[in-house]
PDB file of N, CA and C in Angstrom:
ATOM      1  N   MET A   1       0.853  -1.158   0.000  1.00  0.00           N
ATOM      2  CA  MET A   1       0.000   0.000   0.000  1.00  0.00           C
ATOM      3  C   MET A   1       0.906   1.229   0.000  1.00  0.00           C
ATOM      4  N   VAL A   2       0.583   2.180  -0.820  1.00  0.00           N
ATOM      5  CA  VAL A   2       1.331   3.432  -0.888  1.00  0.00           C
ATOM      6  C   VAL A   2       0.372   4.572  -0.594  1.00  0.00           C
ATOM      7  N   MET A   3       0.804   5.504   0.222  1.00  0.00           N
ATOM      8  CA  MET A   3       0.009   6.680   0.540  1.00  0.00           C
ATOM      9  C   MET A   3       0.753   7.900   0.007  1.00  0.00           C
ATOM     10  N   LEU A   4       0.026   8.782  -0.633  1.00  0.00           N
ATOM     11  CA  LEU A   4       0.624  10.014  -1.134  1.00  0.00           C
ATOM     12  C   LEU A   4      -0.325  11.160  -0.843  1.00  0.00           C
ATOM     13  N   ASN A   5       0.103  12.109  -0.023  1.00  0.00           N
ATOM     14  CA  ASN A   5      -0.678  13.306   0.283  1.00  0.00           C
ATOM     15  C   ASN A   5      -0.108  14.463  -0.515  1.00  0.00           C
ATOM     16  N   LEU A   6      -0.916  15.033  -1.386  1.00  0.00           N
ATOM     17  CA  LEU A   6      -0.494  16.198  -2.172  1.00  0.00           C
ATOM     18  C   LEU A   6      -0.866  17.442  -1.378  1.00  0.00           C
ATOM     19  N   LEU A   7       0.092  18.305  -1.163  1.00  0.00           N
ATOM     20  CA  LEU A   7      -0.089  19.429  -0.250  1.00  0.00           C
ATOM     21  C   LEU A   7      -0.060  20.764  -0.978  1.00  0.00           C
ATOM     22  N   SER A   8      -1.001  21.616  -0.634  1.00  0.00           N
ATOM     23  CA  SER A   8      -1.062  22.979  -1.149  1.00  0.00           C
ATOM     24  C   SER A   8      -1.252  23.893   0.059  1.00  0.00           C
ATOM     25  N   PHE A   9      -0.747  25.125   0.004  1.00  0.00           N
ATOM     26  CA  PHE A   9      -0.717  25.975   1.189  1.00  0.00           C
ATOM     27  C   PHE A   9      -1.215  27.390   0.912  1.00  0.00           C
ATOM     28  N   ARG A  10      -1.640  28.052   1.982  1.00  0.00           N
ATOM     29  CA  ARG A  10      -2.012  29.469   1.922  1.00  0.00           C
ATOM     30  C   ARG A  10      -0.740  30.312   1.798  1.00  0.00           C
ATOM     31  N   ASP A  11      -0.899  31.494   1.238  1.00  0.00           N
ATOM     32  CA  ASP A  11       0.247  32.406   1.164  1.00  0.00           C
ATOM     33  C   ASP A  11       0.722  32.793   2.565  1.00  0.00           C
ATOM     34  N   ILE A  12      -0.225  33.033   3.467  1.00  0.00           N
ATOM     35  CA  ILE A  12       0.072  33.361   4.864  1.00  0.00           C
ATOM     36  C   ILE A  12      -0.650  32.338   5.746  1.00  0.00           C
ATOM     37  N   ALA A  13       0.079  31.725   6.673  1.00  0.00           N
ATOM     38  CA  ALA A  13      -0.507  30.723   7.569  1.00  0.00           C
ATOM     39  C   ALA A  13      -1.601  31.354   8.423  1.00  0.00           C
ATOM     40  N   ASP A  14      -2.674  30.612   8.650  1.00  0.00           N
ATOM     41  CA  ASP A  14      -3.823  31.084   9.417  1.00  0.00           C
ATOM     42  C   ASP A  14      -3.796  30.449  10.808  1.00  0.00           C
ATOM     43  N   TYR A  15      -3.511  31.247  11.816  1.00  0.00           N
ATOM     44  CA  TYR A  15      -3.442  30.763  13.194  1.00  0.00           C
ATOM     45  C   TYR A  15      -4.620  31.259  14.034  1.00  0.00           C
ATOM     46  N   ARG A  16      -5.704  31.700  13.393  1.00  0.00           N
ATOM     47  CA  ARG A  16      -6.830  32.252  14.159  1.00  0.00           C
ATOM     48  C   ARG A  16      -7.428  31.250  15.143  1.00  0.00           C
ATOM     49  N   SER A  17      -7.436  29.969  14.800  1.00  0.00           N
ATOM     50  CA  SER A  17      -8.029  28.983  15.709  1.00  0.00           C
ATOM     51  C   SER A  17      -7.075  28.578  16.837  1.00  0.00           C
ATOM     52  N   ASN A  18      -5.789  28.868  16.696  1.00  0.00           N
ATOM     53  CA  ASN A  18      -4.784  28.572  17.723  1.00  0.00           C
ATOM     54  C   ASN A  18      -3.778  29.711  17.813  1.00  0.00           C
ATOM     55  N   PRO A  19      -4.201  30.888  18.262  1.00  0.00           N
ATOM     56  CA  PRO A  19      -3.296  32.043  18.266  1.00  0.00           C
ATOM     57  C   PRO A  19      -2.048  31.842  19.122  1.00  0.00           C
ATOM     58  N   GLY A  20      -2.098  30.978  20.101  1.00  0.00           N
ATOM     59  CA  GLY A  20      -0.932  30.720  20.938  1.00  0.00           C
ATOM     60  C   GLY A  20       0.202  30.027  20.193  1.00  0.00           C
ATOM     61  N   LEU A  21      -0.110  29.405  19.058  1.00  0.00           N
ATOM     62  CA  LEU A  21       0.911  28.732  18.253  1.00  0.00           C
ATOM     63  C   LEU A  21       1.528  29.646  17.200  1.00  0.00           C
ATOM     64  N   ALA A  22       0.950  30.821  17.015  1.00  0.00           N
ATOM     65  CA  ALA A  22       1.410  31.728  15.959  1.00  0.00           C
ATOM     66  C   ALA A  22       2.827  32.229  16.240  1.00  0.00           C
ATOM     67  N   PRO A  23       3.662  32.275  15.201  1.00  0.00           N
ATOM     68  CA  PRO A  23       5.000  32.852  15.368  1.00  0.00           C
ATOM     69  C   PRO A  23       4.898  34.371  15.520  1.00  0.00           C
ATOM     70  N   PRO A  24       5.972  35.023  15.958  1.00  0.00           N
ATOM     71  CA  PRO A  24       5.937  36.477  16.162  1.00  0.00           C
ATOM     72  C   PRO A  24       5.594  37.263  14.896  1.00  0.00           C
ATOM     73  N   ALA A  25       6.060  36.797  13.758  1.00  0.00           N
ATOM     74  CA  ALA A  25       5.782  37.469  12.481  1.00  0.00           C
ATOM     75  C   ALA A  25       5.058  36.481  11.561  1.00  0.00           C
ATOM     76  N   PRO A  26       4.216  36.985  10.653  1.00  0.00           N
ATOM     77  CA  PRO A  26       3.515  36.087   9.729  1.00  0.00           C
ATOM     78  C   PRO A  26       4.490  35.245   8.903  1.00  0.00           C
ATOM     79  N   ILE A  27       4.096  33.995   8.646  1.00  0.00           N
ATOM     80  CA  ILE A  27       4.872  33.091   7.798  1.00  0.00           C
ATOM     81  C   ILE A  27       3.931  32.449   6.789  1.00  0.00           C
ATOM     82  N   SER A  28       4.493  31.879   5.757  1.00  0.00           N
ATOM     83  CA  SER A  28       3.675  31.212   4.745  1.00  0.00           C
ATOM     84  C   SER A  28       3.110  29.909   5.302  1.00  0.00           C
ATOM     85  N   GLY A  29       2.045  29.437   4.677  1.00  0.00           N
ATOM     86  CA  GLY A  29       1.492  28.147   5.048  1.00  0.00           C
ATOM     87  C   GLY A  29       2.501  27.031   4.855  1.00  0.00           C
ATOM     88  N   ALA A  30       3.313  27.123   3.793  1.00  0.00           N
ATOM     89  CA  ALA A  30       4.338  26.106   3.540  1.00  0.00           C
ATOM     90  C   ALA A  30       5.374  26.091   4.664  1.00  0.00           C
ATOM     91  N   LYS A  31       5.788  27.258   5.128  1.00  0.00           N
ATOM     92  CA  LYS A  31       6.756  27.337   6.225  1.00  0.00           C
ATOM     93  C   LYS A  31       6.139  26.781   7.510  1.00  0.00           C
ATOM     94  N   ALA A  32       4.870  27.094   7.759  1.00  0.00           N
ATOM     95  CA  ALA A  32       4.187  26.568   8.941  1.00  0.00           C
ATOM     96  C   ALA A  32       4.134  25.044   8.893  1.00  0.00           C
ATOM     97  N   TYR A  33       3.871  24.489   7.712  1.00  0.00           N
ATOM     98  CA  TYR A  33       3.836  23.033   7.578  1.00  0.00           C
ATOM     99  C   TYR A  33       5.224  22.434   7.783  1.00  0.00           C
ATOM    100  N   ASP A  34       6.256  23.107   7.286  1.00  0.00           N
ATOM    101  CA  ASP A  34       7.625  22.635   7.515  1.00  0.00           C
ATOM    102  C   ASP A  34       7.912  22.534   9.014  1.00  0.00           C
ATOM    103  N   LEU A  35       7.511  23.553   9.766  1.00  0.00           N
ATOM    104  CA  LEU A  35       7.726  23.537  11.214  1.00  0.00           C
ATOM    105  C   LEU A  35       6.969  22.378  11.853  1.00  0.00           C
ATOM    106  N   HIS A  36       5.739  22.157  11.397  1.00  0.00           N
ATOM    107  CA  HIS A  36       4.918  21.056  11.898  1.00  0.00           C
ATOM    108  C   HIS A  36       5.564  19.709  11.562  1.00  0.00           C
ATOM    109  N   ALA A  37       6.049  19.559  10.336  1.00  0.00           N
ATOM    110  CA  ALA A  37       6.661  18.298   9.907  1.00  0.00           C
ATOM    111  C   ALA A  37       7.908  17.989  10.728  1.00  0.00           C
ATOM    112  N   VAL A  38       8.732  18.992  10.957  1.00  0.00           N
ATOM    113  CA  VAL A  38       9.955  18.794  11.750  1.00  0.00           C
ATOM    114  C   VAL A  38       9.593  18.306  13.151  1.00  0.00           C
ATOM    115  N   ALA A  39       8.507  18.839  13.698  1.00  0.00           N
ATOM    116  CA  ALA A  39       8.103  18.466  15.051  1.00  0.00           C
ATOM    117  C   ALA A  39       7.427  17.097  15.109  1.00  0.00           C
ATOM    118  N   THR A  40       6.686  16.709  14.080  1.00  0.00           N
ATOM    119  CA  THR A  40       5.881  15.494  14.165  1.00  0.00           C
ATOM    120  C   THR A  40       6.480  14.258  13.503  1.00  0.00           C
ATOM    121  N   LEU A  41       7.295  14.401  12.468  1.00  0.00           N
ATOM    122  CA  LEU A  41       7.838  13.214  11.799  1.00  0.00           C
ATOM    123  C   LEU A  41       8.633  12.305  12.740  1.00  0.00           C
ATOM    124  N   PRO A  42       9.459  12.832  13.646  1.00  0.00           N
ATOM    125  CA  PRO A  42      10.153  11.919  14.570  1.00  0.00           C
ATOM    126  C   PRO A  42       9.177  11.093  15.421  1.00  0.00           C
ATOM    127  N   MET A  43       8.064  11.693  15.847  1.00  0.00           N
ATOM    128  CA  MET A  43       7.072  10.943  16.624  1.00  0.00           C
ATOM    129  C   MET A  43       6.401   9.877  15.761  1.00  0.00           C
ATOM    130  N   LEU A  44       6.087  10.215  14.516  1.00  0.00           N
ATOM    131  CA  LEU A  44       5.489   9.236  13.610  1.00  0.00           C
ATOM    132  C   LEU A  44       6.447   8.082  13.345  1.00  0.00           C
ATOM    133  N   GLU A  45       7.707   8.400  13.094  1.00  0.00           N
ATOM    134  CA  GLU A  45       8.698   7.357  12.844  1.00  0.00           C
ATOM    135  C   GLU A  45       8.856   6.450  14.060  1.00  0.00           C
ATOM    136  N   ASP A  46       8.808   7.020  15.258  1.00  0.00           N
ATOM    137  CA  ASP A  46       8.903   6.227  16.479  1.00  0.00           C
ATOM    138  C   ASP A  46       7.724   5.264  16.579  1.00  0.00           C
ATOM    139  N   GLN A  47       6.530   5.743  16.280  1.00  0.00           N
ATOM    140  CA  GLN A  47       5.349   4.878  16.317  1.00  0.00           C
ATOM    141  C   GLN A  47       5.442   3.768  15.275  1.00  0.00           C
ATOM    142  N   ILE A  48       5.981   4.077  14.112  1.00  0.00           N
ATOM    143  CA  ILE A  48       6.153   3.066  13.062  1.00  0.00           C
ATOM    144  C   ILE A  48       7.126   1.992  13.536  1.00  0.00           C
ATOM    145  N   ARG A  49       8.234   2.403  14.144  1.00  0.00           N
ATOM    146  CA  ARG A  49       9.215   1.432  14.657  1.00  0.00           C
ATOM    147  C   ARG A  49       8.599   0.548  15.744  1.00  0.00           C
ATOM    148  N   LYS A  50       7.780   1.146  16.622  1.00  0.00           N
ATOM    149  CA  LYS A  50       7.137   0.382  17.697  1.00  0.00           C
ATOM    150  C   LYS A  50       6.207  -0.692  17.141  1.00  0.00           C
ATOM    151  N   ARG A  51       5.715  -0.479  15.947  1.00  0.00           N
ATOM    152  CA  ARG A  51       4.823  -1.460  15.324  1.00  0.00           C
ATOM    153  C   ARG A  51       5.585  -2.452  14.447  1.00  0.00           C
ATOM    154  N   GLY A  52       6.903  -2.403  14.499  1.00  0.00           N
ATOM    155  CA  GLY A  52       7.720  -3.385  13.818  1.00  0.00           C
ATOM    156  C   GLY A  52       8.101  -3.068  12.391  1.00  0.00           C
ATOM    157  N   ALA A  53       7.785  -1.895  11.905  1.00  0.00           N
ATOM    158  CA  ALA A  53       8.173  -1.522  10.538  1.00  0.00           C
ATOM    159  C   ALA A  53       9.602  -0.992  10.554  1.00  0.00           C
ATOM    160  N   SER A  54      10.276  -1.134   9.443  1.00  0.00           N
ATOM    161  CA  SER A  54      11.649  -0.636   9.358  1.00  0.00           C
ATOM    162  C   SER A  54      11.642   0.863   9.087  1.00  0.00           C
ATOM    163  N   PRO A  55      12.699   1.572   9.485  1.00  0.00           N
ATOM    164  CA  PRO A  55      12.777   3.011   9.217  1.00  0.00           C
ATOM    165  C   PRO A  55      12.644   3.350   7.740  1.00  0.00           C
ATOM    166  N   SER A  56      13.054   2.430   6.856  1.00  0.00           N
ATOM    167  CA  SER A  56      12.951   2.721   5.421  1.00  0.00           C
ATOM    168  C   SER A  56      11.505   2.822   4.962  1.00  0.00           C
ATOM    169  N   ARG A  57      10.583   2.335   5.779  1.00  0.00           N
ATOM    170  CA  ARG A  57       9.169   2.427   5.429  1.00  0.00           C
ATOM    171  C   ARG A  57       8.499   3.612   6.113  1.00  0.00           C
ATOM    172  N   SER A  58       9.300   4.428   6.772  1.00  0.00           N
ATOM    173  CA  SER A  58       8.762   5.604   7.448  1.00  0.00           C
ATOM    174  C   SER A  58       8.259   6.619   6.440  1.00  0.00           C
ATOM    175  N   PRO A  59       7.385   7.523   6.884  1.00  0.00           N
ATOM    176  CA  PRO A  59       6.908   8.559   5.965  1.00  0.00           C
ATOM    177  C   PRO A  59       8.060   9.397   5.430  1.00  0.00           C
ATOM    178  N   GLY A  60       7.909   9.904   4.259  1.00  0.00           N
ATOM    179  CA  GLY A  60       8.890  10.806   3.679  1.00  0.00           C
ATOM    180  C   GLY A  60       8.236  12.137   3.347  1.00  0.00           C
ATOM    181  N   TYR A  61       8.975  13.192   3.482  1.00  0.00           N
ATOM    182  CA  TYR A  61       8.468  14.529   3.190  1.00  0.00           C
ATOM    183  C   TYR A  61       9.355  15.094   2.106  1.00  0.00           C
ATOM    184  N   PHE A  62       8.776  15.463   0.985  1.00  0.00           N
ATOM    185  CA  PHE A  62       9.551  15.838  -0.182  1.00  0.00           C
ATOM    186  C   PHE A  62       9.213  17.251  -0.635  1.00  0.00           C
ATOM    187  N   HIS A  63      10.235  17.992  -1.030  1.00  0.00           N
ATOM    188  CA  HIS A  63      10.075  19.332  -1.598  1.00  0.00           C
ATOM    189  C   HIS A  63      10.408  19.256  -3.078  1.00  0.00           C
ATOM    190  N   GLN A  64       9.598  19.883  -3.906  1.00  0.00           N
ATOM    191  CA  GLN A  64       9.974  20.036  -5.308  1.00  0.00           C
ATOM    192  C   GLN A  64      10.995  21.165  -5.367  1.00  0.00           C
ATOM    193  N   LYS A  65      12.058  20.981  -6.100  1.00  0.00           N
ATOM    194  CA  LYS A  65      13.098  22.002  -6.222  1.00  0.00           C
ATOM    195  C   LYS A  65      12.628  23.135  -7.130  1.00  0.00           C
ATOM    196  N   ASP A  66      13.105  24.338  -6.851  1.00  0.00           N
ATOM    197  CA  ASP A  66      12.790  25.482  -7.713  1.00  0.00           C
ATOM    198  C   ASP A  66      13.188  25.154  -9.139  1.00  0.00           C
ATOM    199  N   GLY A  67      12.317  25.440 -10.070  1.00  0.00           N
ATOM    200  CA  GLY A  67      12.610  25.192 -11.472  1.00  0.00           C
ATOM    201  C   GLY A  67      12.236  23.798 -11.930  1.00  0.00           C
ATOM    202  N   ASN A  68      11.916  22.885 -11.009  1.00  0.00           N
ATOM    203  CA  ASN A  68      11.502  21.531 -11.385  1.00  0.00           C
ATOM    204  C   ASN A  68      10.069  21.606 -11.895  1.00  0.00           C
ATOM    205  N   ARG A  69       9.860  21.193 -13.102  1.00  0.00           N
ATOM    206  CA  ARG A  69       8.525  21.265 -13.689  1.00  0.00           C
ATOM    207  C   ARG A  69       7.944  19.871 -13.900  1.00  0.00           C
ATOM    208  N   GLY A  70       8.215  18.972 -12.970  1.00  0.00           N
ATOM    209  CA  GLY A  70       7.673  17.623 -13.047  1.00  0.00           C
ATOM    210  C   GLY A  70       6.167  17.626 -12.861  1.00  0.00           C
ATOM    211  N   THR A  71       5.563  16.472 -12.997  1.00  0.00           N
ATOM    212  CA  THR A  71       4.114  16.341 -12.910  1.00  0.00           C
ATOM    213  C   THR A  71       3.567  16.891 -11.601  1.00  0.00           C
ATOM    214  N   LEU A  72       4.196  16.545 -10.473  1.00  0.00           N
ATOM    215  CA  LEU A  72       3.684  16.992  -9.184  1.00  0.00           C
ATOM    216  C   LEU A  72       3.916  18.470  -8.932  1.00  0.00           C
ATOM    217  N   SER A  73       5.053  18.985  -9.371  1.00  0.00           N
ATOM    218  CA  SER A  73       5.422  20.345  -8.987  1.00  0.00           C
ATOM    219  C   SER A  73       4.533  21.414  -9.600  1.00  0.00           C
ATOM    220  N   ALA A  74       3.825  21.108 -10.664  1.00  0.00           N
ATOM    221  CA  ALA A  74       2.978  22.119 -11.295  1.00  0.00           C
ATOM    222  C   ALA A  74       1.879  22.593 -10.348  1.00  0.00           C
ATOM    223  N   PHE A  75       1.307  21.673  -9.553  1.00  0.00           N
ATOM    224  CA  PHE A  75       0.199  22.040  -8.673  1.00  0.00           C
ATOM    225  C   PHE A  75       0.491  21.798  -7.197  1.00  0.00           C
ATOM    226  N   TRP A  76       1.416  20.928  -6.904  1.00  0.00           N
ATOM    227  CA  TRP A  76       1.667  20.519  -5.526  1.00  0.00           C
ATOM    228  C   TRP A  76       3.152  20.706  -5.203  1.00  0.00           C
ATOM    229  N   PRO A  77       3.524  21.819  -4.589  1.00  0.00           N
ATOM    230  CA  PRO A  77       4.936  22.080  -4.334  1.00  0.00           C
ATOM    231  C   PRO A  77       5.566  21.127  -3.313  1.00  0.00           C
ATOM    232  N   LYS A  78       4.750  20.470  -2.499  1.00  0.00           N
ATOM    233  CA  LYS A  78       5.273  19.523  -1.511  1.00  0.00           C
ATOM    234  C   LYS A  78       4.348  18.316  -1.467  1.00  0.00           C
ATOM    235  N   TYR A  79       4.907  17.200  -1.089  1.00  0.00           N
ATOM    236  CA  TYR A  79       4.066  16.026  -0.894  1.00  0.00           C
ATOM    237  C   TYR A  79       4.659  15.136   0.185  1.00  0.00           C
ATOM    238  N   LEU A  80       3.782  14.405   0.834  1.00  0.00           N
ATOM    239  CA  LEU A  80       4.147  13.522   1.929  1.00  0.00           C
ATOM    240  C   LEU A  80       3.747  12.123   1.523  1.00  0.00           C
ATOM    241  N   GLY A  81       4.657  11.185   1.632  1.00  0.00           N
ATOM    242  CA  GLY A  81       4.325   9.824   1.221  1.00  0.00           C
ATOM    243  C   GLY A  81       4.852   8.789   2.188  1.00  0.00           C
ATOM    244  N   GLY A  82       4.255   7.628   2.124  1.00  0.00           N
ATOM    245  CA  GLY A  82       4.704   6.515   2.941  1.00  0.00           C
ATOM    246  C   GLY A  82       4.340   5.209   2.266  1.00  0.00           C
ATOM    247  N   ARG A  83       4.996   4.145   2.680  1.00  0.00           N
ATOM    248  CA  ARG A  83       4.728   2.833   2.100  1.00  0.00           C
ATOM    249  C   ARG A  83       4.546   1.838   3.233  1.00  0.00           C
ATOM    250  N   HIS A  84       3.562   0.976   3.091  1.00  0.00           N
ATOM    251  CA  HIS A  84       3.311  -0.055   4.090  1.00  0.00           C
ATOM    252  C   HIS A  84       2.992  -1.347   3.369  1.00  0.00           C
ATOM    253  N   GLU A  85       3.710  -2.395   3.700  1.00  0.00           N
ATOM    254  CA  GLU A  85       3.436  -3.687   3.073  1.00  0.00           C
ATOM    255  C   GLU A  85       2.267  -4.338   3.779  1.00  0.00           C
ATOM    256  N   THR A  86       1.309  -4.819   2.989  1.00  0.00           N
ATOM    257  CA  THR A  86       0.119  -5.446   3.575  1.00  0.00           C
ATOM    258  C   THR A  86       0.186  -6.944   3.448  1.00  0.00           C
TER     259      THR A  86
END
């Protein structure tokens, strides 16, 4: 089984529902997601290991490089994927 989340972001991150999490200055939605990913991927990987999966099957977070005009980069500048053998 393969999971692929295609991600799109706001120009400015919206923290109205959680103002205590807002950074001092406005940031893009993509930057906010990067901060979230850095904080949560280690916890996700730990949970995957606890369930007996190898680290190579852990979720991956990918950035399209500037100037890359591949299929995904046209509409989805970032994507999150993972693989699980069933």
